[in-house]
Short mmCIF file of C-alpha atoms in Angstrom, two decimals:
data_model
loop_
_atom_site.label_atom_id
_atom_site.label_comp_id
_atom_site.label_asym_id
_atom_site.label_seq_id
_atom_site.Cartn_x
_atom_site.Cartn_y
_atom_site.Cartn_z
CA MET A 12 -1.43 -22.06 -73.43
CA GLY A 13 0.54 -25.21 -74.16
CA VAL A 14 0.19 -24.62 -77.85
CA LYS A 15 1.38 -21.06 -77.39
CA LEU A 16 4.45 -22.33 -75.49
CA ASN A 17 5.22 -24.84 -78.20
CA ILE A 18 4.94 -22.14 -80.83
CA ALA A 19 7.40 -20.02 -78.84
CA LYS A 20 9.76 -23.02 -78.53
CA TYR A 21 9.53 -23.60 -82.27
CA PHE A 22 10.30 -20.00 -83.08
CA GLU A 23 13.10 -19.86 -80.50
CA PHE A 24 15.49 -21.33 -83.06
CA LEU A 25 14.81 -18.46 -85.42
CA TYR A 26 15.75 -15.77 -82.96
CA ASN A 27 18.92 -14.73 -81.18
CA LYS A 28 18.86 -14.61 -77.40
CA VAL A 29 19.88 -11.57 -75.43
CA PHE A 30 21.07 -11.86 -71.86
CA VAL A 31 20.92 -8.64 -69.90
CA ASN A 32 22.88 -8.88 -66.69
CA ILE A 33 22.69 -6.11 -64.15
CA VAL A 34 25.11 -5.82 -61.24
CA SER A 35 24.38 -3.03 -58.83
CA THR A 36 26.36 -1.56 -56.02
CA ARG A 37 24.87 1.01 -53.69
CA THR A 38 25.43 3.84 -56.16
CA THR A 39 26.35 2.36 -59.51
CA SER A 40 25.04 -0.22 -61.90
CA THR A 41 26.82 -2.25 -64.53
CA VAL A 42 24.82 -3.67 -67.40
CA TYR A 43 26.46 -6.47 -69.34
CA MET A 44 24.67 -7.45 -72.52
CA GLU A 45 25.39 -10.64 -74.42
CA MET A 46 23.71 -11.80 -77.60
CA ILE A 47 23.95 -15.45 -78.62
CA ASN A 48 22.60 -17.20 -81.67
CA SER A 49 20.45 -20.33 -81.68
CA LYS A 50 23.60 -22.50 -81.52
CA GLY A 51 24.78 -20.74 -78.36
CA VAL A 52 27.61 -18.86 -80.03
CA VAL A 53 28.18 -15.37 -78.69
CA ILE A 54 27.50 -12.87 -81.47
CA SER A 55 28.17 -9.70 -79.56
CA SER A 56 28.65 -8.44 -76.04
CA VAL A 57 28.81 -5.01 -74.53
CA ASP A 58 28.78 -3.53 -71.07
CA LYS A 59 28.05 -0.08 -69.77
CA HIS A 60 28.31 1.59 -66.39
CA PHE A 61 25.61 3.82 -64.99
CA LYS A 62 26.10 6.01 -61.98
CA THR A 63 22.75 5.13 -60.49
CA LEU A 64 21.30 2.28 -58.55
CA GLU A 65 17.77 2.79 -59.77
CA LEU A 66 16.63 2.00 -63.30
CA ASP A 67 16.75 5.42 -64.90
CA SER A 68 15.73 6.35 -68.43
CA LYS A 69 19.30 6.09 -69.77
CA MET A 70 19.74 2.56 -68.47
CA LYS A 71 16.25 1.59 -69.62
CA ASP A 72 16.89 2.98 -73.12
CA PHE A 73 20.22 1.16 -73.30
CA ILE A 74 18.64 -2.15 -72.29
CA GLU A 75 15.59 -1.77 -74.53
CA GLN A 76 17.86 -0.99 -77.46
CA TYR A 77 18.97 -4.63 -77.32
CA THR A 78 15.87 -6.33 -75.94
CA GLN A 79 13.76 -4.98 -78.77
CA GLU A 80 15.80 -7.02 -81.23
CA THR A 81 14.40 -10.33 -80.03
CA PRO A 82 11.48 -11.57 -77.95
CA PHE A 83 13.83 -14.03 -76.26
CA TYR A 84 15.65 -11.77 -73.86
CA TYR A 85 16.45 -12.57 -70.26
CA ILE A 86 17.17 -10.00 -67.61
CA SER A 87 19.20 -11.21 -64.68
CA THR A 88 20.58 -9.66 -61.56
CA ILE A 89 22.15 -10.70 -58.31
CA ASP A 90 20.80 -9.90 -54.89
CA SER A 91 23.35 -7.88 -52.96
CA SER A 92 21.20 -7.22 -49.91
CA PRO A 93 22.33 -8.41 -46.48
CA LEU A 94 18.91 -10.02 -45.94
CA GLN A 95 19.92 -13.39 -47.31
CA TRP A 96 21.52 -16.46 -45.91
CA ALA A 97 22.32 -20.07 -46.62
CA THR A 98 21.75 -23.12 -44.45
CA SER A 99 22.68 -26.76 -44.59
CA GLU A 100 19.01 -27.72 -44.20
CA VAL A 101 17.08 -28.90 -47.21
CA LYS A 102 14.03 -30.33 -45.47
CA ASN A 103 11.22 -28.18 -44.13
CA VAL A 104 12.88 -25.14 -45.65
CA ASN A 105 9.64 -23.87 -47.11
CA LYS A 106 8.04 -23.29 -43.74
CA ASP A 107 9.37 -19.75 -43.43
CA LYS A 108 6.74 -17.50 -44.97
CA ASN A 109 8.94 -14.41 -44.84
CA SER A 110 11.60 -15.74 -47.15
CA LEU A 111 11.99 -17.64 -50.38
CA VAL A 112 14.19 -20.74 -50.42
CA ARG A 113 16.03 -22.58 -53.14
CA CYS A 114 17.96 -25.83 -52.72
CA TYR A 115 21.38 -26.27 -54.26
CA GLU A 116 21.72 -29.80 -55.64
CA ASN A 117 19.52 -30.96 -52.77
CA SER A 118 22.40 -30.66 -50.30
CA TRP A 119 21.98 -27.17 -48.90
CA SER A 120 19.68 -24.22 -49.34
CA TYR A 121 19.89 -20.47 -49.72
CA ASN A 122 17.26 -17.92 -48.80
CA ILE A 123 16.18 -14.42 -49.60
CA ALA A 124 13.86 -12.26 -47.53
CA ASN A 125 10.58 -11.60 -49.30
CA ASN A 126 10.72 -7.85 -48.80
CA SER A 127 14.27 -7.76 -50.19
CA MET A 128 13.17 -9.66 -53.27
CA GLU A 129 10.11 -7.46 -53.71
CA GLU A 130 12.34 -4.40 -53.49
CA ILE A 131 14.54 -5.69 -56.31
CA ILE A 132 11.57 -6.66 -58.46
CA GLU A 133 10.03 -3.25 -57.85
CA ARG A 134 13.31 -1.58 -58.82
CA TYR A 135 13.28 -3.27 -62.23
CA LYS A 136 9.52 -3.38 -62.77
CA ASP A 137 9.74 -1.31 -65.96
CA ILE A 138 11.85 -3.91 -67.75
CA GLY A 139 11.00 -6.94 -65.61
CA LEU A 140 13.27 -9.62 -64.23
CA ASP A 141 13.75 -13.18 -65.40
CA PHE A 142 16.46 -14.39 -63.06
CA LEU A 143 17.42 -13.31 -59.58
CA PHE A 144 20.52 -15.04 -58.31
CA SER A 145 21.96 -15.40 -54.86
CA PRO A 146 25.67 -14.73 -54.24
CA PHE A 147 25.74 -18.06 -52.37
CA SER A 148 24.64 -20.03 -55.42
CA LEU A 149 26.99 -17.97 -57.60
CA LEU A 150 29.90 -18.73 -55.30
CA ALA A 151 29.08 -22.43 -55.27
CA TYR A 152 28.67 -22.43 -59.05
CA PHE A 153 31.96 -20.56 -59.52
CA PHE A 154 33.86 -23.05 -57.33
CA LYS A 155 31.75 -26.06 -58.31
CA GLU A 156 34.82 -28.23 -58.94
CA LYS A 157 36.28 -27.30 -55.54
CA ILE A 158 33.39 -27.48 -53.06
CA ASP A 159 33.17 -31.25 -53.24
CA GLY A 160 36.71 -31.43 -51.84
CA ASP A 161 38.09 -31.14 -48.32
CA LEU A 162 37.14 -28.49 -45.82
CA ALA A 163 37.75 -25.04 -47.24
CA MET A 164 36.44 -21.54 -47.05
CA TYR A 165 35.06 -19.82 -50.11
CA VAL A 166 34.71 -16.06 -50.30
CA LEU A 167 33.09 -13.85 -52.89
CA VAL A 168 34.61 -10.39 -52.71
CA THR A 169 32.55 -7.59 -54.19
CA GLU A 170 32.65 -3.86 -53.73
CA ASP A 171 29.80 -3.81 -51.23
CA TYR A 172 29.77 -7.15 -49.54
CA LEU A 173 31.59 -10.37 -48.79
CA THR A 174 29.86 -13.70 -49.18
CA LEU A 175 31.48 -16.33 -47.07
CA THR A 176 30.83 -20.07 -47.13
CA ILE A 177 32.60 -23.07 -45.69
CA PHE A 178 32.13 -26.35 -47.53
CA GLU A 179 33.35 -29.85 -46.87
CA ASN A 180 32.56 -32.48 -49.46
CA SER A 181 29.78 -30.33 -50.94
CA LYS A 182 28.22 -29.97 -47.50
CA LEU A 183 27.66 -26.45 -46.32
CA LEU A 184 29.04 -25.95 -42.81
CA TYR A 185 28.92 -22.21 -42.38
CA SER A 186 27.75 -19.17 -44.36
CA LYS A 187 27.58 -15.45 -43.88
CA GLN A 188 26.75 -12.38 -45.93
CA ILE A 189 28.83 -9.43 -44.71
CA GLU A 190 28.53 -5.82 -45.72
CA THR A 191 31.93 -4.16 -46.06
CA GLU A 192 32.57 -0.78 -44.55
CA SER A 193 33.32 0.70 -47.95
CA ASN A 194 29.59 1.36 -48.14
CA ASN A 195 29.87 4.19 -45.68
CA LYS A 196 28.83 7.77 -46.33
CA ASP A 197 32.30 8.96 -47.34
CA TYR A 198 32.35 6.42 -50.12
CA GLU A 199 28.97 7.60 -51.36
CA LEU A 200 30.11 11.21 -51.15
CA HIS A 201 33.13 10.41 -53.31
CA HIS A 202 30.89 8.85 -55.90
CA LEU A 203 28.54 11.83 -55.74
CA GLU A 204 31.45 14.12 -56.46
CA LEU A 205 32.44 11.91 -59.33
CA ASP A 206 28.88 12.03 -60.73
CA LEU A 207 28.93 15.82 -60.71
CA SER A 208 32.29 16.00 -62.46
CA THR A 209 31.41 13.40 -65.14
CA ASP A 210 28.83 14.17 -67.80
CA GLU A 211 28.55 10.98 -69.77
CA ASP A 212 28.62 7.33 -68.94
CA GLU A 213 31.43 5.40 -70.44
CA GLU A 214 31.05 2.31 -72.54
CA ASP A 215 33.70 -0.33 -73.05
CA GLY A 216 34.37 -4.06 -73.05
CA PHE A 217 35.31 -6.03 -69.98
CA ALA A 218 37.06 -3.25 -68.11
CA ASP A 219 34.70 -2.94 -65.13
CA ILE A 220 37.23 -3.72 -62.47
CA GLU A 221 39.84 -1.42 -63.95
CA ASP A 222 37.25 1.32 -64.18
CA ILE A 223 36.33 0.95 -60.56
CA VAL A 224 39.98 1.15 -59.63
CA ASP A 225 40.32 4.22 -61.86
CA ILE A 226 37.38 5.85 -60.13
CA ASP A 227 38.97 5.20 -56.77
CA GLU A 228 42.24 6.63 -58.02
CA GLU A 229 40.56 9.78 -59.29
CA THR A 230 38.68 10.19 -56.06
CA GLU A 231 41.76 9.78 -53.98
CA GLU A 232 43.65 12.13 -56.25
CA SER A 233 41.04 14.85 -55.88
CA ILE A 234 41.09 14.48 -52.11
CA ASP A 235 44.85 14.66 -52.01
CA LEU A 236 44.96 17.76 -54.19
CA ASP A 237 42.33 19.39 -52.00
CA ASP A 238 44.43 18.58 -49.01
CA PHE A 239 47.41 20.21 -50.67
CA GLY A 240 45.23 23.20 -51.48
CA ASP A 241 44.61 23.62 -47.77
CA ILE A 242 48.30 23.52 -47.08
CA GLU A 243 48.86 26.08 -49.84
CA ASP A 244 46.72 28.50 -47.91
CA LEU A 245 49.02 28.20 -44.96
CA ASP A 246 52.39 28.19 -46.71
CA ALA A 247 53.82 29.06 -50.09
CA LEU A 248 53.85 25.69 -51.74
CA GLU A 249 56.33 26.55 -54.46
CA ASP A 250 58.90 27.38 -51.84
CA ILE A 251 58.71 24.03 -50.19
CA GLU A 252 60.66 21.27 -51.87
CA GLU A 253 58.57 18.44 -50.39
CA PHE A 254 55.44 19.59 -52.29
CA SER A 255 56.86 19.71 -55.81
CA ASP A 256 54.81 17.92 -58.59
CA ASP A 257 56.92 14.76 -58.45
CA LYS A 258 56.44 14.54 -54.75
CA VAL A 259 52.64 15.01 -55.17
CA GLU A 260 52.42 12.10 -57.63
CA GLU A 261 54.41 9.88 -55.32
CA LYS A 262 52.13 10.92 -52.49
CA VAL A 263 49.00 10.03 -54.56
CA LYS A 264 50.36 6.59 -55.41
CA SER A 265 51.28 6.07 -51.86
CA ASP A 266 47.77 7.04 -50.71
CA GLU A 267 46.19 4.68 -53.26
CA LYS A 268 48.21 1.87 -51.81
CA ILE A 269 47.14 2.92 -48.35
CA SER A 270 43.51 2.95 -49.47
CA ASP A 271 43.76 -0.58 -50.97
CA PHE A 272 45.61 -1.63 -47.92
CA ASP A 273 42.82 -0.26 -45.72
CA THR A 274 40.05 -1.85 -47.74
CA ASP A 275 41.73 -5.22 -47.93
CA TYR A 276 42.62 -5.09 -44.28
CA ARG A 277 38.98 -4.27 -43.51
CA ARG A 278 37.91 -7.26 -45.56
CA PHE A 279 40.49 -9.43 -43.84
CA THR A 280 39.28 -8.25 -40.44
CA LEU A 281 35.66 -9.03 -41.27
CA LEU A 282 36.55 -12.44 -42.60
CA GLN A 283 38.78 -13.13 -39.61
CA GLU A 284 35.87 -12.28 -37.28
CA SER A 285 33.64 -14.68 -39.17
CA ILE A 286 36.25 -17.42 -39.01
CA ASN A 287 36.57 -16.84 -35.28
CA ASN A 288 32.78 -17.08 -34.95
CA TYR A 289 32.90 -20.33 -36.84
CA TYR A 290 35.61 -21.71 -34.57
CA GLN A 291 34.00 -20.46 -31.37
CA ASP A 292 30.37 -21.35 -32.05
CA SER A 293 29.63 -24.70 -30.52
CA LYS A 294 27.03 -25.67 -33.11
CA TYR A 295 29.73 -25.98 -35.76
CA LYS A 296 32.19 -28.82 -35.90
CA SER A 297 34.98 -26.25 -36.08
CA ASP A 298 37.59 -28.27 -37.92
CA PHE A 299 40.67 -26.30 -38.81
CA ILE A 300 40.35 -24.48 -42.12
CA GLU A 301 43.47 -24.86 -44.21
CA THR A 302 42.44 -23.39 -47.50
CA ILE A 303 40.59 -20.30 -48.62
CA TYR A 304 39.36 -19.72 -52.15
CA ILE A 305 38.65 -16.12 -53.01
CA ALA A 306 36.45 -15.16 -55.96
CA ASP A 307 37.69 -11.67 -56.61
CA SER A 308 35.36 -9.34 -58.50
CA VAL A 309 37.03 -6.07 -57.48
CA GLY A 310 40.73 -6.74 -57.90
CA VAL A 311 42.01 -7.20 -54.36
CA SER A 312 45.63 -6.45 -53.69
CA GLY A 313 48.20 -9.02 -52.77
CA ASP A 314 47.99 -7.81 -49.22
CA LEU A 315 44.78 -9.67 -48.54
CA LYS A 316 46.37 -12.90 -49.58
CA LYS A 317 49.39 -12.06 -47.47
CA TYR A 318 47.24 -11.40 -44.38
CA PHE A 319 45.57 -14.77 -44.61
CA GLU A 320 48.85 -16.55 -45.24
CA GLU A 321 50.82 -14.82 -42.52
CA GLU A 322 48.21 -14.36 -39.82
CA LEU A 323 45.91 -17.33 -40.25
CA PHE A 324 48.35 -19.68 -41.96
CA LEU A 325 45.91 -20.47 -44.73
CA ASP A 326 46.56 -21.55 -48.28
CA VAL A 327 45.02 -18.77 -50.32
CA TYR A 328 43.83 -19.09 -53.91
CA VAL A 329 42.51 -15.98 -55.60
CA ARG A 330 40.50 -16.37 -58.79
CA GLN A 331 39.36 -13.36 -60.76
CA LEU A 332 35.63 -13.16 -61.44
CA ASP A 333 33.46 -10.86 -63.50
CA LEU A 334 30.14 -10.80 -61.68
CA ALA A 335 28.06 -9.79 -64.68
CA TYR A 336 29.69 -12.42 -66.88
CA GLU A 337 29.12 -15.13 -64.25
CA ILE A 338 25.47 -14.11 -63.88
CA CYS A 339 25.13 -14.36 -67.64
CA ASP A 340 26.70 -17.83 -67.51
CA MET A 341 24.26 -18.91 -64.80
CA ALA A 342 21.30 -17.53 -66.75
CA LYS A 343 22.40 -19.62 -69.73
CA MET A 344 22.65 -22.66 -67.45
CA GLU A 345 19.11 -22.01 -66.22
CA LEU A 346 17.78 -22.17 -69.77
CA LYS A 347 19.46 -25.49 -70.58
CA MET T 8 19.74 -26.96 -62.21
CA ARG T 9 17.80 -24.10 -60.72
CA PHE T 10 19.82 -21.21 -59.31
CA SER T 11 17.37 -18.36 -59.62
CA TYR T 12 14.81 -17.37 -57.02
CA ILE T 13 12.34 -16.49 -59.74
CA VAL T 14 11.33 -18.23 -62.92
CA PRO T 15 11.77 -16.48 -66.26
CA ARG T 16 8.76 -14.84 -67.79
CA LYS T 17 6.97 -16.62 -70.60
CA LYS T 18 8.49 -15.57 -73.88
CA THR T 19 6.33 -15.11 -76.88
CA VAL T 20 7.22 -14.24 -80.43
CA LEU T 21 3.90 -12.48 -80.73
CA SER T 22 4.54 -8.85 -80.00
CA SER T 23 1.58 -6.45 -79.86
CA GLU T 24 2.26 -5.39 -83.47
CA VAL T 25 2.44 -9.00 -84.63
CA ILE T 26 -0.75 -9.81 -82.70
CA LEU T 27 -2.47 -6.84 -84.35
CA LEU T 28 -1.21 -7.95 -87.75
CA LEU T 29 -2.24 -11.56 -87.13
CA THR T 30 -5.64 -10.45 -85.86
CA PHE T 31 -6.13 -8.37 -88.98
CA PHE T 32 -5.05 -11.21 -91.24
CA SER T 33 -7.08 -13.72 -89.25
CA ILE T 34 -10.20 -11.61 -89.57
CA THR T 35 -9.53 -11.11 -93.25
CA PHE T 36 -8.85 -14.80 -93.72
CA LEU T 37 -11.96 -15.73 -91.76
CA MET T 38 -14.04 -13.31 -93.80
CA LEU T 39 -12.62 -14.78 -97.00
CA PHE T 40 -13.17 -18.28 -95.69
CA PHE T 41 -16.75 -17.57 -94.67
CA THR T 42 -17.35 -15.84 -98.00
CA TYR T 43 -15.90 -18.87 -99.75
CA VAL T 44 -18.10 -21.20 -97.67
CA PHE T 45 -21.10 -18.97 -98.33
CA ILE T 46 -20.37 -19.00 -102.06
CA LEU T 47 -19.90 -22.78 -101.95
CA PHE T 48 -23.20 -23.13 -100.12
CA LYS T 49 -24.95 -20.82 -102.52
CA ASP T 50 -23.37 -22.63 -105.45
CA TYR T 51 -24.60 -25.93 -104.01
CA GLN T 52 -28.00 -24.38 -103.41
CA PHE T 53 -28.13 -23.00 -106.93
CA THR T 54 -26.98 -26.31 -108.38
CA SER T 55 -29.63 -28.22 -106.48
CA THR T 56 -32.23 -25.61 -107.42
CA LYS T 57 -31.05 -25.82 -111.01
CA LYS T 58 -31.42 -29.60 -110.94
CA GLU T 59 -34.88 -29.31 -109.42
CA LEU T 60 -35.83 -26.71 -112.00
CA ALA T 61 -34.44 -28.89 -114.78
CA ILE T 62 -36.53 -31.80 -113.52
CA LYS T 63 -39.54 -29.50 -113.24
CA LYS T 64 -38.82 -28.14 -116.70
CA GLU T 65 -38.61 -31.64 -118.05
CA GLN T 66 -41.86 -32.53 -116.35
CA LEU T 67 -43.44 -29.33 -117.62
CA ASN T 68 -42.15 -30.04 -121.11
CA LYS T 69 -43.66 -33.47 -120.87
CA ASN T 70 -46.86 -31.91 -119.62
CA ILE T 71 -46.72 -29.37 -122.43
CA ASP T 72 -46.23 -32.14 -124.97
CA SER T 73 -49.08 -34.04 -123.39
CA MET T 74 -51.20 -30.90 -123.38
CA LYS T 75 -50.24 -30.16 -126.97
CA SER T 76 -51.25 -33.64 -128.01
CA LYS T 77 -54.45 -33.26 -126.06
CA ILE T 78 -55.06 -29.85 -127.62
CA LEU T 79 -54.34 -31.31 -131.03
CA PHE T 80 -56.71 -34.14 -130.30
CA ILE T 81 -59.31 -31.70 -129.04
CA GLU T 82 -58.78 -29.47 -132.06
CA LYS T 83 -59.22 -32.50 -134.29
CA GLN T 84 -62.32 -33.41 -132.33
CA GLN T 85 -63.52 -29.85 -132.63
CA ALA T 86 -62.83 -29.83 -136.34
CA LEU T 87 -64.55 -33.15 -136.66
CA SER T 88 -67.51 -31.98 -134.63
CA GLU T 89 -67.65 -28.79 -136.63
CA ARG T 90 -67.51 -30.77 -139.84
CA ILE T 91 -70.13 -33.15 -138.54
CA TYR T 92 -72.18 -30.21 -137.40
CA THR T 93 -71.76 -28.55 -140.76
CA LYS T 94 -72.55 -31.77 -142.52
CA ASN T 95 -75.58 -32.23 -140.33
CA ILE T 96 -76.72 -28.74 -141.12
CA VAL T 97 -76.10 -29.32 -144.76
CA LEU T 98 -77.86 -32.64 -144.43
CA LYS T 99 -80.69 -31.04 -142.58
CA ASP T 100 -80.97 -28.38 -145.26
CA SER T 101 -80.71 -31.02 -147.95
CA ILE T 102 -83.40 -33.10 -146.27
CA LYS T 103 -85.54 -30.03 -145.88
CA ASN T 104 -84.94 -29.12 -149.50
CA MET T 105 -85.58 -32.70 -150.44
CA PHE T 106 -88.84 -32.75 -148.56
CA ASP T 107 -89.70 -29.43 -150.14
CA LEU T 108 -89.19 -31.11 -153.49
CA VAL T 109 -91.79 -33.68 -152.67
CA PRO T 110 -95.24 -32.46 -153.82
CA ASP T 111 -98.25 -32.82 -151.61
CA ARG T 112 -99.85 -35.47 -153.80
CA ILE T 113 -96.97 -37.86 -153.35
CA VAL T 114 -96.59 -39.58 -150.01
CA LEU T 115 -93.20 -40.87 -148.96
CA SER T 116 -93.04 -43.96 -146.80
CA GLN T 117 -89.23 -44.38 -146.51
CA VAL T 118 -86.19 -42.39 -147.38
CA HIS T 119 -82.71 -43.88 -147.39
CA LEU T 120 -79.92 -41.51 -147.42
CA LEU T 121 -76.78 -42.87 -148.94
CA GLU T 122 -73.35 -41.34 -149.18
CA ASN T 123 -73.74 -40.56 -152.83
CA GLY T 124 -77.35 -41.16 -153.27
CA LEU T 125 -80.90 -41.09 -152.11
CA ILE T 126 -83.58 -43.79 -152.15
CA PHE T 127 -87.23 -42.92 -151.88
CA TYR T 128 -90.02 -45.25 -151.05
CA GLY T 129 -93.49 -43.88 -151.45
CA VAL T 130 -96.90 -43.77 -153.02
CA THR T 131 -97.93 -41.73 -155.99
CA PRO T 132 -101.39 -41.44 -157.59
CA THR T 133 -99.93 -41.81 -161.04
CA LYS T 134 -96.71 -42.13 -162.85
CA ASP T 135 -97.18 -38.79 -164.46
CA VAL T 136 -97.60 -37.03 -161.23
CA TYR T 137 -94.35 -38.61 -160.10
CA ASN T 138 -92.51 -37.97 -163.36
CA PHE T 139 -93.55 -34.36 -163.62
CA MET T 140 -93.57 -33.30 -160.04
CA LEU T 141 -90.78 -35.29 -158.44
CA ASN T 142 -88.67 -37.04 -161.02
CA ALA T 143 -87.89 -33.88 -162.92
CA PRO T 144 -86.29 -32.07 -159.93
CA LEU T 145 -84.51 -35.27 -158.90
CA LYS T 146 -82.94 -35.61 -162.29
CA SER T 147 -81.74 -32.08 -162.14
CA ILE T 148 -80.02 -32.82 -158.87
CA PHE T 149 -78.68 -36.38 -159.31
CA HIS T 150 -76.68 -37.70 -162.19
CA ARG T 151 -78.43 -41.00 -162.31
CA THR T 152 -82.02 -41.72 -161.35
CA TYR T 153 -83.70 -45.09 -161.46
CA THR T 154 -87.38 -45.48 -160.63
CA SER T 155 -89.56 -48.53 -160.45
CA PHE T 156 -93.32 -48.69 -159.84
CA TYR T 157 -95.72 -51.32 -158.69
CA PRO T 158 -99.43 -50.88 -158.00
CA THR T 159 -101.09 -50.86 -154.58
CA LYS T 160 -104.48 -52.17 -153.60
CA GLY T 161 -106.07 -48.78 -153.70
CA GLY T 162 -105.00 -48.13 -157.30
CA TRP T 163 -102.06 -45.96 -156.45
CA LEU T 164 -98.56 -46.85 -157.32
CA ASN T 165 -95.78 -47.67 -154.93
CA PHE T 166 -92.52 -46.43 -156.22
CA VAL T 167 -88.89 -46.85 -155.44
CA SER T 168 -86.65 -44.09 -156.67
CA LYS T 169 -82.89 -44.57 -156.52
CA ASN T 170 -80.81 -41.46 -157.19
CA TYR T 171 -77.06 -41.27 -157.37
CA ILE T 172 -74.53 -38.51 -157.70
CA ASP T 173 -71.32 -39.39 -159.46
CA VAL T 174 -68.50 -37.91 -157.37
CA ASP T 175 -65.98 -38.34 -160.16
CA LEU T 176 -68.05 -36.21 -162.45
CA ILE T 177 -68.33 -33.48 -159.81
CA GLU T 178 -64.60 -33.50 -159.17
CA SER T 179 -63.78 -33.34 -162.87
CA ALA T 180 -66.31 -30.56 -163.25
CA ASN T 181 -64.72 -28.72 -160.35
CA GLU T 182 -61.29 -29.15 -161.88
CA GLU T 183 -62.55 -27.81 -165.14
CA ASP T 184 -64.00 -24.83 -163.33
CA VAL T 185 -60.67 -24.18 -161.66
CA ASP T 186 -58.92 -24.44 -165.02
CA ASP T 187 -61.40 -22.05 -166.53
CA GLU T 188 -60.93 -19.58 -163.75
CA SER T 189 -57.18 -19.75 -164.10
#
């Protein structure tokens, strides 16, 4: 077995490595593929969006198209389930038989429920999984140069969930995994409508966030036009000046802003509740949080920043993040 | 630094096709290797057998030479025995003939057979009896015949007759016969 491993290590220099990084929301999946040579230089990268959570034949074919090129391929994903948490404990963390624990630099630990992990492994059983990351470790890795500083809150904003941590000098004080309300049935219905209207998946470079925004725009647009259709039944639209084409476009843009406003406000509300919990819970030291670092993977509007600044008087720093790219980066780190 | 909950799967460069190919080549190589070893072994076996056979051959050759020499010796012995036997027969016949030559009235006391001659010792009633009945045939046989007499107490005569054949004369006569025949 050892000999076999050594042979594989020896041949590793002859092959390129392929990192397959899968980021799933409740209804869509993004696959980011990166091929590097033996020196670690990126040869090619591509990403593709699939309107399915499960590993369907299209996604499998797309992934196998690249993984068949080399035996050294690594499939990574991030756990987006709410059944995960992080604690400041590092001792006796392995006592819980219902969850799996990993320690981060021996200063704090993050957990995943066994059934949640089994569900993810089962989902990708046809292609297998090499790395399964936690959003807590990703957040800490993304802000690794910040968490060893003063007390601050760190938030990972994704489409489906918010990962919140509070660190002071690399010590974890508080953590929470929060599902956002955007995962409600209406949201899924909008995506279902979009699936029916779109025949082919689109393939491009690093335009995930823009695409998601575009999808939202299209969805909102279709809703607005339907709404106008209802009005048309009641009144003659062409006779009413307020419902001319220019006015409709302005109305759509206005509704988009309202939608972003709603989503960001929802996120702000959830985070505000968590901060209040942190302040009110007696088991936490509850020092005043002055700074919040936001890892933004969805493209939050400036409103979110404004809410924190104006209502909680926090210094807000927003840093853009591509989840799939970060997972890829972490997978590379794991192999070093 | 470990971030992942799970460890990556073991990577191997040996895909199922490569394993199949390697298995095929391994079996082929092993077969060739074992064939090579078998041939080497057989070659060694043949070489050792060849050496043993060469030694045996050498020994057999020696034995053959020894046997040949023995056979030659035996053949010589046989030839010698045959010659002796023939000579003895001839001698026996000659002695028989010789004794046939001797008349009843003459009594021989000794006979010495020489290589090229014959010496008689005996008793004759008279010289004439000897001369007519024995000396005449002896002269016809031998080239040279010398006889001496001396009287006995009973009035008879002891005689000693020495008879010789000249071999040179016989050989020259034989040569002449050969020349005549040619």
